[in-house]
Amino acid sequence: MRKIRSLRSADGPDYDHYHYYDNDHHHHYYHDNYNYNYHNDDYHYKYEQYDKQYDKHYVDVTNMETSDKRTYRNYVGGNYLMNGFWQLEKLVSQGLFSRHRVLDIGCGSLRAGRYIAMYVNKGNYHGVEPNMWLVEGALKQDLGEDWLKLHRVTISDSEHFEASLNRRFNYVLANSIATHAPRKMVEELMQKIASQMESTGVAFLTYNDSSSDYQGNDWKYPGAVGYRFKTMKSIAESCGLEVTSKEPSKANSVQTWLVLKRIKT
């Protein structure tokens, strides 16, 4: 398996030097105030500064009474940066190379996109997000207004999981969508994943594994919904997809990752 590791750079204690190794490129980049320790083969990570400091001020959206407490960060949950990096790790574990095209459905405030866009070649990361204020907040507060241009990133404003590009993707990411969605929306999500994924592509979807299926018709957020694995597998198969792996989420103990590929005919 290819390694993702970070080394402390000579620039001082508030910088980490990230090395991404694949067969195409050798990537280097820096992140301010984000001390990140990688412990060899066990993939154990320890965050020290940024997420810890942020989580002191984290406001749980489930307890929000007014929308003025919502920010582009706390709206998508805690462990903000680590969660995004873990999503990149998930993609790399399934063979992501810099030449591949990635579709991030529900990209939110680019918590994963900020890493994926730097890992793949320019123009190979595309996001889909109906709440564009999340993207705008990340650009204004974190990444800079030129970030999209720098990495040739495109973001589609869509409530139906559709990219605005006439292309297929090698990898599709759908984190924390089925965890809040009624069945009809989960079915639409699976259909759009299948229609936008290359024949040899891989998709990653999180859901809350439950002993019963959510019966409502509404999007639940704040809050969450669950489905039986049997139900998720059935929906996937009806869309021409097969579940090749079921794994617990490192970022959220409640959520489960499904790895999806096209059913071979």
Tab-separated table of C-alpha atoms in Angstrom:
chain	number	residue	atom	x	y	z
A	1	MET	CA	0.000	0.000	0.000
A	2	ARG	CA	1.268	3.472	-0.806
A	3	LYS	CA	2.017	5.623	2.198
A	4	ILE	CA	0.792	9.043	3.207
A	5	ARG	CA	2.984	10.559	5.855
A	6	SER	CA	3.934	13.905	7.284
A	7	LEU	CA	7.343	15.139	8.342
A	8	ARG	CA	8.060	18.219	10.444
A	9	SER	CA	9.684	20.735	8.153
A	10	ALA	CA	12.550	23.086	8.928
A	11	ASP	CA	10.198	26.067	8.795
A	12	GLY	CA	9.341	25.902	12.458
A	13	PRO	CA	6.964	24.210	14.897
A	14	ASP	CA	3.806	25.550	13.262
A	15	TYR	CA	4.373	23.828	9.934
A	16	ASP	CA	4.122	20.271	8.781
A	17	HIS	CA	5.545	19.032	5.508
A	18	TYR	CA	3.244	16.533	3.871
A	19	HIS	CA	4.582	13.958	1.442
A	20	TYR	CA	2.269	12.045	-0.850
A	21	TYR	CA	3.850	9.176	-2.723
A	22	ASP	CA	2.335	7.578	-5.785
A	23	ASN	CA	3.624	6.278	-9.079
A	24	ASP	CA	2.892	9.508	-10.911
A	25	HIS	CA	4.114	12.350	-8.741
A	26	HIS	CA	5.890	13.223	-5.526
A	27	HIS	CA	3.781	15.885	-3.840
A	28	HIS	CA	4.908	18.366	-1.178
A	29	TYR	CA	2.859	21.028	0.526
A	30	TYR	CA	2.573	22.905	3.795
A	31	HIS	CA	-0.220	23.707	6.227
A	32	ASP	CA	0.049	26.421	8.851
A	33	ASN	CA	-0.703	25.583	12.485
A	34	TYR	CA	-1.539	21.958	11.791
A	35	ASN	CA	0.815	19.580	13.564
A	36	TYR	CA	0.057	16.132	12.269
A	37	ASN	CA	1.864	12.965	13.352
A	38	TYR	CA	1.796	9.817	11.275
A	39	HIS	CA	2.807	6.568	12.953
A	40	ASN	CA	4.062	4.234	10.233
A	41	ASP	CA	2.081	1.136	9.263
A	42	ASP	CA	-0.713	1.188	11.839
A	43	TYR	CA	-2.225	4.371	10.296
A	44	HIS	CA	-2.608	5.905	13.725
A	45	TYR	CA	-2.896	9.671	13.647
A	46	LYS	CA	-2.630	12.211	16.414
A	47	TYR	CA	-3.717	15.777	15.937
A	48	GLU	CA	-2.210	18.341	18.324
A	49	GLN	CA	-3.136	21.919	17.577
A	50	TYR	CA	-5.595	22.949	14.956
A	51	ASP	CA	-8.523	20.605	15.516
A	52	LYS	CA	-8.027	20.687	19.276
A	53	GLN	CA	-8.128	24.467	19.408
A	54	TYR	CA	-11.102	24.588	17.089
A	55	ASP	CA	-13.081	21.953	18.989
A	56	LYS	CA	-12.884	24.092	22.152
A	57	HIS	CA	-15.165	26.501	20.339
A	58	TYR	CA	-17.179	23.874	18.485
A	59	VAL	CA	-20.934	24.404	18.533
A	60	ASP	CA	-22.949	21.215	18.117
A	61	VAL	CA	-25.474	21.916	15.363
A	62	THR	CA	-27.971	19.536	16.944
A	63	ASN	CA	-28.350	22.052	19.770
A	64	MET	CA	-28.509	25.159	17.638
A	65	GLU	CA	-31.546	27.298	18.212
A	66	THR	CA	-30.630	30.024	15.753
A	67	SER	CA	-28.855	29.898	12.419
A	68	ASP	CA	-26.481	32.727	13.387
A	69	LYS	CA	-24.418	30.204	15.379
A	70	ARG	CA	-23.765	28.123	12.296
A	71	THR	CA	-20.435	28.460	10.517
A	72	TYR	CA	-18.942	26.797	7.472
A	73	ARG	CA	-17.013	24.541	9.876
A	74	ASN	CA	-19.315	23.537	12.698
A	75	TYR	CA	-22.180	22.923	10.266
A	76	VAL	CA	-20.322	19.862	8.965
A	77	GLY	CA	-19.133	18.517	12.333
A	78	GLY	CA	-16.106	18.304	14.607
A	79	ASN	CA	-12.568	17.044	13.945
A	80	TYR	CA	-12.789	19.258	10.922
A	81	LEU	CA	-9.383	18.808	9.297
A	82	MET	CA	-8.753	15.253	10.439
A	83	ASN	CA	-12.087	14.142	9.035
A	84	GLY	CA	-11.160	15.594	5.665
A	85	PHE	CA	-7.761	13.926	5.648
A	86	TRP	CA	-9.288	10.564	6.557
A	87	GLN	CA	-11.484	10.816	3.466
A	88	LEU	CA	-8.408	11.294	1.293
A	89	GLU	CA	-6.841	8.312	3.050
A	90	LYS	CA	-9.895	6.239	2.147
A	91	LEU	CA	-9.528	7.128	-1.530
A	92	VAL	CA	-5.801	6.372	-1.566
A	93	SER	CA	-6.390	3.009	0.124
A	94	GLN	CA	-8.479	2.040	-2.893
A	95	GLY	CA	-5.880	3.049	-5.461
A	96	LEU	CA	-6.295	6.789	-6.035
A	97	PHE	CA	-3.490	8.290	-8.177
A	98	SER	CA	-2.930	11.891	-9.148
A	99	ARG	CA	-4.125	11.197	-12.701
A	100	HIS	CA	-7.583	10.151	-11.525
A	101	ARG	CA	-10.724	12.305	-11.560
A	102	VAL	CA	-12.661	12.650	-8.291
A	103	LEU	CA	-16.281	13.713	-7.767
A	104	ASP	CA	-17.061	14.837	-4.209
A	105	ILE	CA	-20.854	14.819	-3.774
A	106	GLY	CA	-21.836	16.990	-0.833
A	107	CYS	CA	-18.395	18.575	-0.661
A	108	GLY	CA	-19.594	21.069	1.973
A	109	SER	CA	-16.867	23.468	3.076
A	110	LEU	CA	-14.175	21.453	1.281
A	111	ARG	CA	-12.923	19.665	4.381
A	112	ALA	CA	-11.867	16.741	2.155
A	113	GLY	CA	-11.641	18.730	-1.062
A	114	ARG	CA	-8.761	20.867	0.206
A	115	TYR	CA	-6.619	17.714	0.401
A	116	ILE	CA	-7.937	15.846	-2.614
A	117	ALA	CA	-7.487	18.839	-4.942
A	118	MET	CA	-3.818	19.040	-3.953
A	119	TYR	CA	-3.312	15.297	-4.372
A	120	VAL	CA	-4.751	14.906	-7.869
A	121	ASN	CA	-3.691	16.772	-10.992
A	122	LYS	CA	-5.131	20.235	-11.540
A	123	GLY	CA	-8.677	20.070	-12.864
A	124	ASN	CA	-9.315	16.541	-11.567
A	125	TYR	CA	-11.310	17.441	-8.455
A	126	HIS	CA	-14.963	18.449	-8.796
A	127	GLY	CA	-17.424	19.152	-5.990
A	128	VAL	CA	-21.210	19.169	-5.793
A	129	GLU	CA	-22.874	21.195	-3.027
A	130	PRO	CA	-26.364	22.721	-2.692
A	131	ASN	CA	-25.344	24.890	0.282
A	132	MET	CA	-22.886	27.146	-1.497
A	133	TRP	CA	-22.440	29.324	1.585
A	134	LEU	CA	-20.301	26.495	2.983
A	135	VAL	CA	-17.945	26.638	0.001
A	136	GLU	CA	-17.856	30.430	0.096
A	137	GLY	CA	-17.024	30.402	3.818
A	138	ALA	CA	-14.117	28.015	3.321
A	139	LEU	CA	-12.729	30.088	0.464
A	140	LYS	CA	-13.045	33.324	2.375
A	141	GLN	CA	-11.762	32.132	5.741
A	142	ASP	CA	-9.354	29.287	4.946
A	143	LEU	CA	-8.301	28.686	1.389
A	144	GLY	CA	-8.374	32.066	-0.324
A	145	GLU	CA	-10.454	33.273	-3.234
A	146	ASP	CA	-7.838	32.080	-5.756
A	147	TRP	CA	-7.886	28.472	-4.527
A	148	LEU	CA	-10.410	27.338	-7.130
A	149	LYS	CA	-8.357	28.818	-9.936
A	150	LEU	CA	-5.073	27.523	-8.543
A	151	HIS	CA	-6.248	23.906	-8.589
A	152	ARG	CA	-8.764	24.338	-11.446
A	153	VAL	CA	-11.536	23.195	-9.153
A	154	THR	CA	-15.171	23.383	-10.240
A	155	ILE	CA	-18.128	23.273	-7.849
A	156	SER	CA	-21.664	22.512	-9.019
A	157	ASP	CA	-24.575	24.046	-7.142
A	158	SER	CA	-26.992	21.114	-7.332
A	159	GLU	CA	-29.574	19.490	-5.066
A	160	HIS	CA	-29.639	16.382	-7.257
A	161	PHE	CA	-26.045	15.181	-6.925
A	162	GLU	CA	-25.150	16.167	-10.478
A	163	ALA	CA	-21.840	17.541	-11.703
A	164	SER	CA	-21.996	20.290	-14.299
A	165	LEU	CA	-19.316	18.588	-16.390
A	166	ASN	CA	-19.854	16.187	-19.257
A	167	ARG	CA	-17.376	13.641	-17.952
A	168	ARG	CA	-17.143	10.502	-15.855
A	169	PHE	CA	-15.115	10.077	-12.712
A	170	ASN	CA	-12.739	7.394	-11.490
A	171	TYR	CA	-13.700	7.990	-7.863
A	172	VAL	CA	-16.929	9.270	-6.326
A	173	LEU	CA	-17.188	10.331	-2.694
A	174	ALA	CA	-20.527	10.731	-0.906
A	175	ASN	CA	-19.806	11.385	2.756
A	176	SER	CA	-22.646	12.056	5.238
A	177	ILE	CA	-25.522	12.205	2.761
A	178	ALA	CA	-27.343	8.892	3.222
A	179	THR	CA	-26.948	9.493	6.959
A	180	HIS	CA	-29.591	12.242	6.732
A	181	ALA	CA	-31.609	11.300	3.646
A	182	PRO	CA	-34.984	9.607	3.059
A	183	ARG	CA	-34.917	6.435	0.986
A	184	LYS	CA	-36.045	8.159	-2.199
A	185	MET	CA	-33.049	10.493	-1.970
A	186	VAL	CA	-30.677	7.610	-1.226
A	187	GLU	CA	-31.944	5.893	-4.367
A	188	GLU	CA	-31.365	9.060	-6.403
A	189	LEU	CA	-27.878	9.387	-4.912
A	190	MET	CA	-26.976	5.823	-5.919
A	191	GLN	CA	-28.360	6.386	-9.419
A	192	LYS	CA	-26.289	9.537	-9.883
A	193	ILE	CA	-23.178	7.805	-8.569
A	194	ALA	CA	-23.645	5.016	-11.105
A	195	SER	CA	-24.316	7.379	-14.014
A	196	GLN	CA	-21.281	9.580	-13.327
A	197	MET	CA	-18.739	6.873	-12.498
A	198	GLU	CA	-16.347	5.236	-14.953
A	199	SER	CA	-16.965	1.566	-15.695
A	200	THR	CA	-13.904	0.709	-13.593
A	201	GLY	CA	-14.603	3.419	-11.012
A	202	VAL	CA	-14.953	3.186	-7.242
A	203	ALA	CA	-17.466	4.996	-5.047
A	204	PHE	CA	-17.473	5.597	-1.292
A	205	LEU	CA	-20.672	6.246	0.618
A	206	THR	CA	-21.357	6.563	4.333
A	207	TYR	CA	-24.562	5.562	6.092
A	208	ASN	CA	-25.704	4.770	9.624
A	209	ASP	CA	-26.060	1.012	10.027
A	210	SER	CA	-29.324	0.284	11.817
A	211	SER	CA	-31.643	-2.611	12.650
A	212	SER	CA	-34.497	-0.806	10.904
A	213	ASP	CA	-34.979	1.561	7.970
A	214	TYR	CA	-35.875	5.223	8.234
A	215	GLN	CA	-39.486	5.534	7.039
A	216	GLY	CA	-39.776	9.306	6.818
A	217	ASN	CA	-39.763	11.478	3.713
A	218	ASP	CA	-37.771	14.410	5.066
A	219	TRP	CA	-34.098	15.284	5.122
A	220	LYS	CA	-32.999	15.059	8.786
A	221	TYR	CA	-30.400	17.653	9.721
A	222	PRO	CA	-29.700	18.390	12.469
A	223	GLY	CA	-30.209	14.761	13.389
A	224	ALA	CA	-29.539	11.570	11.482
A	225	VAL	CA	-31.259	8.504	10.043
A	226	GLY	CA	-30.291	4.863	9.640
A	227	TYR	CA	-30.812	1.934	7.294
A	228	ARG	CA	-30.217	-1.797	7.373
A	229	PHE	CA	-27.219	-3.017	5.390
A	230	LYS	CA	-29.611	-5.287	3.487
A	231	THR	CA	-31.536	-2.218	2.307
A	232	MET	CA	-28.445	-0.300	1.210
A	233	LYS	CA	-27.143	-3.347	-0.657
A	234	SER	CA	-30.488	-3.763	-2.420
A	235	ILE	CA	-30.627	-0.099	-3.478
A	236	ALA	CA	-27.068	-0.309	-4.790
A	237	GLU	CA	-27.811	-3.425	-6.830
A	238	SER	CA	-30.922	-1.832	-8.330
A	239	CYS	CA	-28.611	0.908	-9.638
A	240	GLY	CA	-26.098	-1.525	-11.108
A	241	LEU	CA	-23.675	-1.278	-8.204
A	242	GLU	CA	-22.283	-3.895	-5.854
A	243	VAL	CA	-21.003	-3.423	-2.333
A	244	THR	CA	-17.432	-4.714	-2.293
A	245	SER	CA	-16.561	-3.619	1.227
A	246	LYS	CA	-18.222	-2.480	4.438
A	247	GLU	CA	-15.982	-0.710	6.939
A	248	PRO	CA	-16.457	1.400	10.080
A	249	SER	CA	-15.744	5.094	9.666
A	250	LYS	CA	-12.571	6.325	11.353
A	251	ALA	CA	-14.020	9.836	11.592
A	252	ASN	CA	-17.436	8.946	13.010
A	253	SER	CA	-18.036	5.888	15.187
A	254	VAL	CA	-21.707	5.779	14.174
A	255	GLN	CA	-21.189	5.836	10.424
A	256	THR	CA	-20.185	2.990	8.101
A	257	TRP	CA	-18.341	3.246	4.783
A	258	LEU	CA	-19.594	1.283	1.781
A	259	VAL	CA	-17.249	0.767	-1.141
A	260	LEU	CA	-19.198	0.463	-4.394
A	261	LYS	CA	-18.228	-0.750	-7.856
A	262	ARG	CA	-20.176	-1.530	-10.991
A	263	ILE	CA	-21.706	-4.987	-11.215
A	264	LYS	CA	-19.770	-6.951	-13.816
A	265	THR	CA	-21.940	-8.329	-16.577
